[in-house]
Amino acid sequence: MEKNLVIVESPAKAKTIEGFLGEGYVVKSSFGHVRDLLTKELSVDTENNFDPKYEIPADKKKVIDELKKYADNAETVWLATDEDREGEAISWHLKEALKLDESKVKRIVFHEITKTAILKAIENPRGIDKNLVDAQQARRVLDRLVGYELSPILWKKVKPSLSAGRVQSVAVRLIVEREREINAFQNESFYKVVAEFAVPEGDKITHLQANLSERFKLESEAHEFLTKCQGATFSIKNLEVKPSKKSPSAPFTTSTLQQEASRKLGYSVAQTMVVAQKLYEAGKITYMRTDSVNLSDSASEAARKEIETSYGDQYVNIQKYQTKSKGAQEAHEAIRPTYLDQHTAGGDNSEQRLYELIWKRTISSQMSDAQLEKTVVTIDVSAAEENFIANGEVVKFDGFLKVYLESTDESNTETIGNSAKAEKPLLPAVTLNQILNLNEITASERFTKHPPRFTEASLVRKLEELGIGRPSTFAPTISTIQKRLYVVKEDREGEERDYKLLHLRNGAIETAVKQEITGAERAKLFPSDIGMVVNDFLVEHFQNIMDYNFTANVELEFDAIAQGQKQWNKMIDEFYGPFHSSVKITEETSEKASGERMLGDDPETGKPVITRIGRYGPIIQIGDRDDEEKPRFASLRKNQSIESITFEEAMDLFKLPRTAGTYEDKEIIAAIGRFGPYVKHDDKFYSIKEDDPMEISEERSIEVIEAKRKADRERVVKTYEENKEVQVLKGRYGIYISIGKNNYKIPKDKEPRDLTLEECLEIAANAPAKKKGRFTKKKS
DNA sequence: CAGTGAGCGAGCTTCCGCTTGACTT
């Protein structure tokens, strides 16, 4: 056994560091936190100074056992967890869980995984910072109290199994409020006027495009302007040329990597993290959960060399970036390639693409600004007050643009070519007072746009901006709010809309009406009905927690604890008093929340028509629950919401089920069920995807039925005359055995096509009982 | 798999942050 045990958080890091330290040192990993509050109970003694009850979770017992063996045999245990609040707490929990003697424990920290940094750390050990640990305990206990007191209120007042928390509930709030802004948005139309002039250049003619400085509210105004332009003279009134520059973006943090991978590569935030994890484990990149934009000196030096060799001295601009995000703890470096001289990473295609992105971002961050020349040409219209303006941009020195340009949410189509060019057009050479020949002027009707819906990545950006959540939780938080069905990530088809066009061409004005698609969305986050109801409930009763500044406010208090200026349990006490009493009051006095909304009266019976969340989702209800006659119910369709459904749309839902026709002497019924629209024939169900159950014809229904019958025949690999219940079928995950309602996996050494009935039954009999794991859904 | 919308009320659900495997269909 080695004399020195070093414990870090990540096993990949342990491996690297062991290489630096050599003989006498063994480096092991804690795999993150090693103790936590019990999951089944509050585990915080609210009567007794908020004393937390910690345990070693089942999946950490092995880790602790192994660490203990090494620790007991070591002279010194070096706790080398991350230098932030959580890392300090991990060190303290390790000391407690391993029952380490104070005298043999040394706490060390480093921000970069380089030999010099590690050796320097070893020379400068310190003790565990108990104040910082206490700040973490306050964070942990606060989150537990909020999560475990709010969630049960939701079970009681809204629906079982729901959840609420400091981070997730605010994330949902952002999406709900954005959706309402969009619903309330009234677009306004205006007329944008663009002129195209012909400019002779040598013996060629080039075009100069210019926008009118004013927009017109009304078609009549646009028309009036075009009339003035008939026979007007257009001349260059002013020419302005001014230098400008563009600067590169800072190296990647978790959040900016997620945003760029989403915009440039179309990855979800979870996907980005999975791919980055693989690159990290392969030693290709530095740690991927970080809020720091800092590069180590050796990395900057490597970047300098790389830029000098590939592009030349004038492209080098080594610089340090300052983090802008609230609450950044900077325990790691920025995300960068481990070796900048490696331009590719190997691995699969998704890893290569992400690596290339990280490489370019890192290199470009150490490159010079791009020098631009902006040109503004003002064109006078003799018969009108307004001017046309043409903008041009010329890149005088490309600098970092040679490698990489950050995308914006608006232009997510940009690709990462080798040279990311600025987009503005080049202008033809013109001189002051030059008279221009008009080709045409177009006035087109445009519309103001509602604020954009969130993507996963833009939500992460917003959360980070508010200081809510940490690099390790951005992706899981986004998954949680979708798993709870508060939010859905969806595509939406756009709608066609008309817009007007006015052309001035050859001295005549023509008008036309054209069509365009508007409102199409791809992979955007939409709040569900339950998401909105839960949000409104929480906002009404727990304003403090739902405030966008709540996290930032408590962070200030955690800082005070870390500075030793405040006791952690005192801080929690001050929070818990008012919080717990609002929990109690809400529990006792608040109504059940179902988002109920009155839509009108049923014309046939005069009974009220309401919409609300029912036991199985959003519904329309005609009639009162207390009426003698039972109310009628209908489920809302996908894309309909209790918040926006109209009376007419609601009444349409009662037109189902309907008879769509007959086939083989049996009726075809079209309806919508638990799993979406279907047609039913001879007691069998056939899902319909493209067709509308309200419209589907007899002919189309028969097509659907026949298509399903054909697919079913093709699914069957083998059947047995003696026992019709047993079948060998081909499914999504390969070939399997189906007996009644149960399915069984076929062992690898058996050829599915040769299975006998006896073998099938044997496999079924020997199949392990179904495990009730985390991933299996339990029956209700 | 696809009617429902509540009725006894057992026994369950839930947080955030730090880390990776070991799982399944």
Coordinates of C-alpha atoms in Angstrom, one line a residue, chain A residues 65-610:
Chain A
D65 CA -15.3 0.6 1.4
E66 CA -12.5 0.8 -1.1
L67 CA -11.4 4.2 -0.1
K68 CA -11.4 3.2 3.5
K69 CA -9.0 0.3 2.8
Y70 CA -6.5 2.7 1.1
A71 CA -7.0 5.4 3.7
D72 CA -6.4 3.1 6.7
N73 CA -3.1 2.0 5.3
A74 CA -1.9 5.5 4.2
E75 CA 0.1 8.0 6.3
T76 CA -1.5 11.0 4.6
V77 CA -4.9 11.3 2.9
W78 CA -4.9 14.3 0.5
L79 CA -8.4 15.5 -0.1
A80 CA -8.2 17.0 -3.6
T81 CA -11.8 17.6 -4.4
D82 CA -12.8 20.7 -6.4
E83 CA -12.2 24.1 -5.0
D84 CA -15.8 25.2 -4.7
R85 CA -18.6 24.9 -2.2
E86 CA -19.6 21.4 -3.3
G87 CA -16.0 20.2 -3.5
E88 CA -15.3 21.4 0.0
A89 CA -18.3 19.6 1.3
I90 CA -17.3 16.4 -0.4
S91 CA -13.9 16.6 1.3
W92 CA -15.6 17.0 4.7
H93 CA -18.1 14.2 4.0
L94 CA -15.1 12.0 3.0
K95 CA -13.4 12.8 6.2
E96 CA -16.5 11.9 8.2
A97 CA -17.5 8.8 6.2
L98 CA -14.0 7.4 6.2
K99 CA -13.6 8.4 9.9
L100 CA -10.2 10.0 9.1
D101 CA -8.0 11.2 11.9
E102 CA -7.5 15.0 11.7
S103 CA -3.7 14.5 11.8
K104 CA -3.5 12.5 8.6
V105 CA -5.8 14.7 6.5
K106 CA -4.6 17.4 4.2
R107 CA -6.8 19.5 1.9
I108 CA -5.3 20.6 -1.4
V109 CA -6.8 22.4 -4.4
F110 CA -5.9 23.1 -8.0
H111 CA -7.8 24.6 -10.9
E112 CA -6.0 23.0 -13.8
I113 CA -4.8 19.4 -14.4
T114 CA -1.1 20.1 -15.0
K115 CA 1.9 18.6 -13.3
T116 CA 3.1 21.9 -12.0
A117 CA -0.3 22.8 -10.7
I118 CA -0.5 19.5 -8.8
L119 CA 3.0 19.6 -7.3
K120 CA 2.4 23.2 -6.2
A121 CA -0.8 22.1 -4.6
I122 CA 0.9 19.4 -2.7
E123 CA 3.4 21.9 -1.3
N124 CA 0.5 24.1 -0.1
P125 CA -1.9 22.0 1.9
R126 CA -4.5 23.5 4.2
G127 CA -7.3 22.3 6.4
I128 CA -11.0 21.9 5.5
D129 CA -12.8 25.2 5.3
K130 CA -15.7 24.5 7.6
N131 CA -17.4 27.8 6.8
L132 CA -17.5 26.8 3.1
V133 CA -18.8 23.4 4.1
D134 CA -21.6 25.1 6.1
A135 CA -22.5 27.2 3.1
Q136 CA -23.0 24.0 1.2
Q137 CA -25.1 22.5 4.0
A138 CA -27.3 25.6 4.0
R139 CA -27.7 25.2 0.2
R140 CA -28.5 21.5 0.5
V141 CA -30.9 21.9 3.4
L142 CA -32.7 24.8 1.8
D143 CA -33.2 22.8 -1.4
R144 CA -34.5 19.8 0.6
L145 CA -36.9 21.9 2.6
V146 CA -38.3 23.7 -0.5
G147 CA -38.5 20.5 -2.6
Y148 CA -39.9 18.2 0.1
E149 CA -42.5 20.7 1.5
L150 CA -43.7 22.1 -1.8
S151 CA -44.1 18.8 -3.7
P152 CA -46.6 17.2 -1.2
I153 CA -48.7 20.4 -1.4
L154 CA -48.9 19.8 -5.1
W155 CA -49.9 16.1 -4.6
K156 CA -52.7 17.3 -2.4
K157 CA -53.9 20.3 -4.3
V158 CA -53.2 19.5 -7.9
K159 CA -52.1 15.9 -8.7
P160 CA -50.0 13.1 -7.2
S161 CA -46.3 12.7 -8.1
L162 CA -45.7 16.3 -9.1
S163 CA -42.6 18.1 -8.0
A164 CA -41.5 21.6 -7.2
G165 CA -38.1 23.0 -6.5
R166 CA -36.0 26.1 -6.3
V167 CA -34.6 25.5 -9.8
Q168 CA -37.2 23.5 -11.8
S169 CA -40.2 25.6 -10.8
V170 CA -38.5 28.8 -11.9
A171 CA -37.5 27.2 -15.2
V172 CA -41.1 26.2 -15.9
R173 CA -42.2 29.7 -14.9
L174 CA -40.0 31.2 -17.6
I175 CA -41.6 29.0 -20.2
V176 CA -45.1 29.6 -19.1
E177 CA -44.7 33.4 -19.0
R178 CA -43.1 33.5 -22.4
E179 CA -46.0 31.4 -23.8
R180 CA -48.5 33.9 -22.4
E181 CA -46.6 36.8 -23.8
I182 CA -46.7 35.1 -27.2
N183 CA -50.5 34.5 -26.8
A184 CA -51.1 38.1 -25.9
F185 CA -49.0 39.4 -28.7
Q186 CA -50.8 41.3 -31.4
N187 CA -48.7 41.6 -34.5
E188 CA -48.7 44.7 -36.4
S189 CA -48.0 45.0 -40.1
F190 CA -45.9 47.7 -41.7
Y191 CA -44.3 48.3 -45.1
K192 CA -40.7 47.9 -45.6
V193 CA -39.4 49.6 -48.8
V194 CA -36.3 48.4 -50.7
A195 CA -34.9 50.0 -53.8
E196 CA -32.6 48.4 -56.3
F197 CA -30.4 50.6 -58.5
A198 CA -28.2 49.8 -61.5
V199 CA -24.6 51.0 -61.2
P200 CA -22.2 50.8 -64.1
E201 CA -18.9 49.4 -63.1
G202 CA -16.5 49.3 -66.1
D203 CA -18.5 47.6 -68.8
K204 CA -20.6 45.7 -66.3
I205 CA -23.7 46.7 -64.4
T206 CA -24.0 45.8 -60.8
H207 CA -26.9 46.2 -58.4
L208 CA -27.1 48.4 -55.3
Q209 CA -29.7 47.5 -52.8
A210 CA -30.9 50.1 -50.3
N211 CA -33.5 50.2 -47.6
L212 CA -35.8 53.2 -47.0
S213 CA -35.0 55.0 -43.7
E214 CA -38.7 55.0 -42.8
R215 CA -41.2 52.2 -42.5
F216 CA -44.8 52.9 -43.4
K217 CA -47.7 51.9 -41.3
L218 CA -50.3 51.8 -44.0
E219 CA -50.5 50.6 -47.5
S220 CA -51.8 54.0 -48.7
E221 CA -48.6 55.7 -47.3
A222 CA -46.4 53.2 -49.1
H223 CA -48.4 53.7 -52.3
E224 CA -48.1 57.5 -51.9
F225 CA -44.4 57.2 -51.5
L226 CA -44.0 55.0 -54.6
T227 CA -46.1 57.6 -56.5
K228 CA -43.6 60.3 -55.5
C229 CA -40.8 58.1 -56.7
Q230 CA -42.2 57.9 -60.2
G231 CA -40.0 60.2 -62.2
A232 CA -37.9 61.2 -59.2
T233 CA -34.1 61.5 -59.3
F234 CA -32.0 59.4 -57.0
S235 CA -28.6 60.7 -56.1
I236 CA -25.8 59.9 -53.6
K237 CA -26.2 62.3 -50.8
N238 CA -23.6 61.1 -48.4
L239 CA -20.9 58.5 -48.3
E240 CA -19.5 57.4 -44.9
V241 CA -16.7 54.9 -44.4
K242 CA -15.7 54.0 -40.9
P243 CA -13.5 51.3 -39.4
S244 CA -14.9 48.8 -36.9
K245 CA -13.9 45.6 -35.3
K246 CA -15.3 42.3 -34.1
S247 CA -13.8 40.4 -31.1
P248 CA -13.7 36.7 -30.5
S249 CA -15.9 35.0 -27.8
A250 CA -14.5 33.6 -24.6
P251 CA -13.6 29.8 -24.5
F252 CA -16.5 27.5 -23.7
T253 CA -18.2 26.9 -20.4
T254 CA -20.8 24.2 -20.1
S255 CA -23.6 26.7 -20.8
T256 CA -22.0 28.3 -23.9
L257 CA -21.0 24.9 -25.2
Q258 CA -24.6 23.7 -24.9
Q259 CA -25.8 26.8 -26.7
E260 CA -23.4 26.6 -29.6
A261 CA -23.7 22.8 -30.0
S262 CA -27.5 23.4 -30.2
R263 CA -27.2 26.2 -32.8
K264 CA -24.4 24.9 -34.9
L265 CA -24.8 21.1 -34.6
G266 CA -28.5 20.8 -33.5
Y267 CA -27.6 18.8 -30.4
S268 CA -29.9 18.7 -27.4
V269 CA -28.2 19.8 -24.2
A270 CA -28.2 16.2 -22.8
Q271 CA -26.7 15.0 -26.1
T272 CA -24.0 17.6 -25.9
M273 CA -23.1 16.4 -22.4
V274 CA -23.0 12.7 -23.3
V275 CA -20.7 13.4 -26.2
A276 CA -18.5 15.8 -24.2
Q277 CA -18.2 13.2 -21.4
K278 CA -16.9 10.7 -23.9
L279 CA -14.3 13.2 -25.2
Y280 CA -13.3 13.9 -21.6
E281 CA -12.9 10.2 -20.7
A282 CA -10.8 9.7 -23.8
G283 CA -8.5 12.4 -22.5
K284 CA -9.4 14.7 -25.5
I285 CA -10.9 17.7 -23.7
T286 CA -10.7 19.2 -20.2
Y287 CA -13.6 18.8 -17.8
M288 CA -17.0 19.6 -19.4
R289 CA -18.9 20.8 -16.3
T290 CA -17.5 24.2 -15.7
D291 CA -18.5 27.8 -15.3
S292 CA -15.0 29.2 -15.9
V293 CA -13.7 30.8 -19.1
N294 CA -10.1 30.6 -18.0
L295 CA -7.4 28.8 -19.9
S296 CA -4.2 27.5 -18.2
D297 CA -1.0 29.2 -19.1
S298 CA 0.2 26.1 -20.8
A299 CA -3.0 26.0 -22.9
S300 CA -2.6 29.6 -23.9
E301 CA 1.0 28.9 -24.9
A302 CA -0.1 25.9 -27.0
A303 CA -2.7 28.1 -28.7
R304 CA 0.0 30.7 -29.5
K305 CA 2.2 28.1 -31.1
E306 CA -0.7 26.6 -33.1
I307 CA -1.9 30.0 -34.3
E308 CA 1.6 31.1 -35.3
T309 CA 2.3 28.0 -37.3
S310 CA -1.0 27.9 -39.0
Y311 CA -1.9 31.5 -39.6
G312 CA 1.1 33.7 -38.6
D313 CA 2.1 36.1 -35.8
Q314 CA -0.3 38.8 -36.7
Y315 CA -3.2 36.5 -35.8
V316 CA -2.0 35.9 -32.2
N317 CA -3.7 37.8 -29.4
I318 CA -3.2 35.8 -26.1
Q319 CA -5.8 37.1 -23.6
K320 CA -7.6 36.3 -20.4
Y321 CA -11.4 36.4 -20.2
Q322 CA -13.5 37.4 -17.3
T323 CA -16.5 35.3 -16.4
K324 CA -19.8 37.2 -16.7
S325 CA -22.1 34.7 -15.1
K326 CA -23.5 35.3 -11.6
G327 CA -22.4 32.9 -8.9
A328 CA -19.6 31.3 -11.0
Q329 CA -17.3 29.3 -8.8
E330 CA -14.5 28.6 -11.3
A331 CA -13.2 25.3 -9.9
H332 CA -12.1 24.1 -13.3
E333 CA -10.7 25.5 -16.5
A334 CA -12.8 26.4 -19.5
I335 CA -13.7 23.5 -21.8
R336 CA -10.8 23.2 -24.2
P337 CA -8.9 20.4 -26.1
T338 CA -6.3 18.8 -23.9
Y339 CA -3.8 19.0 -26.7
L340 CA -4.4 21.9 -29.1
D341 CA -2.0 20.4 -31.7
Q342 CA -4.6 17.6 -32.2
H343 CA -7.0 19.0 -34.7
T344 CA -9.3 15.9 -34.7
A345 CA -10.4 13.6 -31.9
G346 CA -11.3 10.3 -33.5
G347 CA -14.3 8.6 -31.9
D348 CA -17.6 8.7 -33.7
N349 CA -18.9 11.4 -35.9
S350 CA -20.7 13.3 -33.1
E351 CA -17.6 13.4 -31.0
Q352 CA -15.5 14.6 -33.9
R353 CA -17.9 17.4 -34.7
L354 CA -18.1 18.6 -31.0
Y355 CA -14.3 18.4 -30.7
E356 CA -13.9 20.5 -33.8
L357 CA -16.2 23.1 -32.3
I358 CA -14.3 23.2 -29.1
W359 CA -11.0 23.4 -30.9
K360 CA -12.1 26.3 -33.0
R361 CA -13.6 28.1 -30.1
T362 CA -10.5 27.7 -28.0
I363 CA -8.1 28.7 -30.8
S364 CA -10.2 31.7 -31.9
S365 CA -10.4 33.0 -28.4
Q366 CA -6.6 33.6 -28.5
M367 CA -6.7 35.3 -31.9
S368 CA -6.8 38.9 -33.0
D369 CA -9.9 41.0 -33.5
A370 CA -11.2 41.2 -37.1
Q371 CA -10.8 44.6 -38.6
L372 CA -13.8 45.7 -40.7
E373 CA -14.7 48.7 -42.8
K374 CA -18.3 49.7 -42.7
T375 CA -19.8 51.8 -45.5
V376 CA -23.0 53.7 -45.3
V377 CA -24.4 55.2 -48.5
T378 CA -27.3 57.7 -48.2
I379 CA -29.4 58.1 -51.3
D380 CA -31.5 61.2 -51.8
V381 CA -35.0 61.0 -53.3
S382 CA -35.7 64.3 -55.1
A383 CA -39.4 64.1 -54.7
A384 CA -39.6 62.9 -51.0
E385 CA -38.2 63.6 -47.6
E386 CA -37.1 60.1 -47.0
N387 CA -33.7 58.7 -47.9
F388 CA -32.5 55.2 -48.9
I389 CA -29.6 53.7 -47.0
A390 CA -27.3 51.0 -48.2
N391 CA -25.0 49.3 -45.8
G392 CA -21.8 47.5 -46.7
E393 CA -19.1 45.8 -44.8
V394 CA -15.6 44.8 -45.9
V395 CA -13.3 42.6 -43.9
K396 CA -9.9 44.3 -43.9
F397 CA -8.3 41.8 -41.7
D398 CA -10.1 38.6 -40.8
G399 CA -8.3 37.8 -37.5
F400 CA -10.3 35.2 -35.5
L401 CA -13.0 35.0 -38.2
K402 CA -10.6 32.8 -40.1
V403 CA -11.5 30.1 -37.7
Y404 CA -14.8 30.6 -36.0
L405 CA -17.8 32.9 -35.5
E406 CA -20.3 32.5 -32.7
S407 CA -23.9 32.0 -33.9
T408 CA -26.9 33.9 -32.7
D409 CA -30.3 32.3 -32.0
E410 CA -31.7 34.2 -34.9
S411 CA -29.3 32.7 -37.5
N412 CA -29.0 29.1 -36.5
T413 CA -28.5 27.9 -40.0
E414 CA -24.9 29.0 -40.0
T415 CA -22.4 26.3 -40.6
I416 CA -18.9 26.0 -39.4
G417 CA -16.9 26.3 -42.5
N418 CA -13.2 27.0 -42.3
S419 CA -13.6 30.7 -42.7
A420 CA -16.6 32.2 -41.0
K421 CA -17.3 35.3 -43.1
A422 CA -19.2 38.4 -42.1
E423 CA -22.5 38.5 -44.0
K424 CA -23.0 42.0 -45.1
P425 CA -22.7 42.5 -48.9
L426 CA -20.0 44.4 -50.7
L427 CA -21.1 47.7 -52.2
P428 CA -20.2 48.8 -55.7
A429 CA -18.0 51.8 -56.0
V430 CA -20.0 55.1 -56.1
T431 CA -19.2 58.7 -55.8
L432 CA -20.8 61.7 -54.1
N433 CA -23.7 63.3 -56.0
Q434 CA -23.7 60.5 -58.5
I435 CA -27.1 60.0 -60.1
L436 CA -28.4 56.4 -59.9
N437 CA -30.6 54.6 -62.3
L438 CA -33.6 53.0 -60.6
N439 CA -34.4 49.4 -61.4
E440 CA -37.3 48.9 -59.1
I441 CA -38.7 49.7 -55.7
T442 CA -40.6 47.1 -53.7
A443 CA -42.7 47.9 -50.7
S444 CA -43.6 44.7 -48.9
E445 CA -45.8 44.1 -46.0
R446 CA -44.0 42.8 -42.9
F447 CA -45.2 41.9 -39.5
T448 CA -43.8 42.4 -36.0
K449 CA -42.7 39.2 -34.3
H450 CA -43.6 37.9 -30.9
P451 CA -40.7 37.1 -28.5
P452 CA -39.1 33.8 -29.4
R453 CA -40.0 30.6 -27.6
F454 CA -37.2 29.0 -25.6
T455 CA -35.1 26.2 -27.0
E456 CA -33.4 23.9 -24.4
A457 CA -30.2 25.8 -25.0
S458 CA -31.7 29.3 -24.8
L459 CA -33.4 28.3 -21.5
V460 CA -30.0 27.2 -20.1
R461 CA -28.6 30.6 -21.1
K462 CA -31.5 32.4 -19.3
L463 CA -31.1 30.3 -16.2
E464 CA -27.4 30.9 -16.1
E465 CA -28.0 34.6 -16.5
L466 CA -30.3 34.5 -13.5
G467 CA -27.7 32.5 -11.6
I468 CA -30.0 29.6 -11.3
G469 CA -28.6 26.0 -11.5
R470 CA -25.1 24.8 -12.0
P471 CA -23.1 23.3 -14.9
S472 CA -23.8 19.8 -13.6
T473 CA -27.6 20.4 -13.4
F474 CA -28.5 22.4 -16.6
A475 CA -29.1 19.2 -18.6
P476 CA -30.8 17.2 -15.8
T477 CA -33.1 20.2 -15.0
I478 CA -34.2 20.5 -18.6
S479 CA -35.0 16.7 -18.6
T480 CA -36.9 16.9 -15.3
I481 CA -39.3 19.5 -16.4
Q482 CA -40.0 17.5 -19.5
K483 CA -40.3 14.2 -17.6
R484 CA -42.8 15.8 -15.3
L485 CA -44.7 16.8 -18.4
Y486 CA -44.7 20.5 -17.3
V487 CA -43.0 21.3 -20.6
V488 CA -42.9 19.6 -24.0
K489 CA -40.3 20.0 -26.7
E490 CA -42.0 20.0 -30.0
D491 CA -42.1 21.1 -33.6
R492 CA -45.1 23.1 -34.7
E493 CA -46.2 23.5 -38.3
G494 CA -46.6 27.1 -39.4
E495 CA -49.6 28.7 -41.0
E496 CA -50.0 30.4 -44.3
R497 CA -50.6 34.1 -44.3
D498 CA -51.1 36.7 -47.0
Y499 CA -49.0 39.7 -47.4
K500 CA -49.1 42.6 -49.8
L501 CA -46.4 43.7 -52.2
L502 CA -46.2 46.9 -54.1
H503 CA -43.8 47.2 -57.0
L504 CA -42.6 50.3 -58.8
R505 CA -41.2 49.1 -62.1
N506 CA -40.8 50.9 -65.4
G507 CA -42.7 53.9 -64.1
A508 CA -45.8 51.9 -63.1
I509 CA -47.0 50.7 -59.7
E510 CA -48.4 47.2 -59.4
T511 CA -49.9 45.5 -56.3
A512 CA -50.0 41.8 -55.5
V513 CA -50.9 39.5 -52.7
K514 CA -48.5 36.7 -51.8
Q515 CA -48.4 33.9 -49.3
E516 CA -45.8 33.0 -46.8
I517 CA -45.5 30.4 -43.9
T518 CA -45.3 31.9 -40.5
G519 CA -45.0 30.6 -36.9
A520 CA -43.3 27.3 -37.7
E521 CA -41.3 26.1 -34.8
R522 CA -38.6 23.4 -34.4
A523 CA -37.6 21.8 -31.1
K524 CA -39.1 24.6 -29.0
L525 CA -40.3 24.3 -25.4
F526 CA -44.0 24.7 -24.8
P527 CA -45.7 24.6 -21.4
S528 CA -48.4 22.0 -20.9
D529 CA -51.7 22.6 -19.2
I530 CA -50.5 21.0 -16.0
G531 CA -47.3 23.0 -16.2
M532 CA -49.4 26.2 -16.3
V533 CA -51.7 25.2 -13.5
V534 CA -48.8 24.2 -11.2
N535 CA -47.0 27.4 -12.1
D536 CA -50.0 29.6 -11.3
F537 CA -50.6 27.8 -8.0
L538 CA -47.0 28.2 -6.9
V539 CA -46.8 31.8 -8.0
E540 CA -50.0 32.6 -6.1
H541 CA -48.9 30.9 -2.9
F542 CA -45.1 31.0 -2.9
Q543 CA -44.2 34.2 -4.5
N544 CA -40.8 34.3 -2.7
I545 CA -39.6 31.0 -4.0
M546 CA -40.9 31.7 -7.5
D547 CA -39.2 35.1 -7.7
Y548 CA -36.6 35.2 -10.4
N549 CA -34.1 36.7 -7.9
F550 CA -34.7 34.1 -5.1
T551 CA -31.6 32.1 -5.9
A552 CA -29.5 35.2 -6.3
N553 CA -30.7 36.4 -2.9
V554 CA -30.0 33.2 -1.0
E555 CA -26.6 33.0 -2.8
L556 CA -25.7 36.2 -1.0
E557 CA -26.5 34.6 2.3
F558 CA -24.5 31.5 1.4
D559 CA -21.6 33.8 0.6
A560 CA -21.9 35.4 4.0
I561 CA -21.9 31.9 5.6
A562 CA -18.8 31.0 3.6
Q563 CA -17.1 34.2 4.9
G564 CA -17.9 33.2 8.4
Q565 CA -20.2 36.2 8.9
K566 CA -23.3 34.1 9.5
Q567 CA -24.3 30.8 11.1
W568 CA -25.8 28.4 8.5
N569 CA -28.7 27.2 10.7
K570 CA -29.6 30.7 11.7
M571 CA -29.9 31.6 8.0
I572 CA -32.1 28.6 7.4
D573 CA -34.2 29.4 10.4
E574 CA -34.9 32.9 9.1
F575 CA -36.0 31.4 5.8
Y576 CA -37.9 28.5 7.2
G577 CA -40.1 30.4 9.6
P578 CA -42.1 32.3 7.0
F579 CA -41.8 29.6 4.4
H580 CA -43.2 26.9 6.5
S581 CA -46.1 29.0 7.7
S582 CA -47.1 29.7 4.1
V583 CA -46.9 26.0 3.4
K584 CA -49.3 25.4 6.4
I585 CA -51.7 28.2 5.4
T586 CA -51.8 27.0 1.8
E587 CA -52.3 23.4 2.8
E588 CA -55.3 24.4 5.0
T589 CA -56.9 27.2 3.0
S590 CA -56.2 26.9 -0.7
E591 CA -58.7 25.4 -3.2
K592 CA -57.7 22.5 -5.4
A593 CA -56.3 23.9 -8.6
S594 CA -57.5 22.5 -11.9
G595 CA -57.3 25.5 -14.1
E596 CA -61.1 25.5 -14.5
R597 CA -62.4 28.0 -17.1
M598 CA -66.0 28.6 -18.1
L599 CA -66.5 28.5 -21.9
G600 CA -70.3 29.1 -22.3
D601 CA -73.5 27.2 -22.3
D602 CA -74.4 24.1 -24.3
P603 CA -77.1 25.3 -26.8
E604 CA -78.9 22.0 -26.6
T605 CA -79.3 21.6 -22.9
G606 CA -78.3 25.1 -21.6
K607 CA -75.8 23.4 -19.2
P608 CA -72.5 25.1 -18.6
V609 CA -69.5 24.0 -20.6
I610 CA -66.2 24.2 -18.7

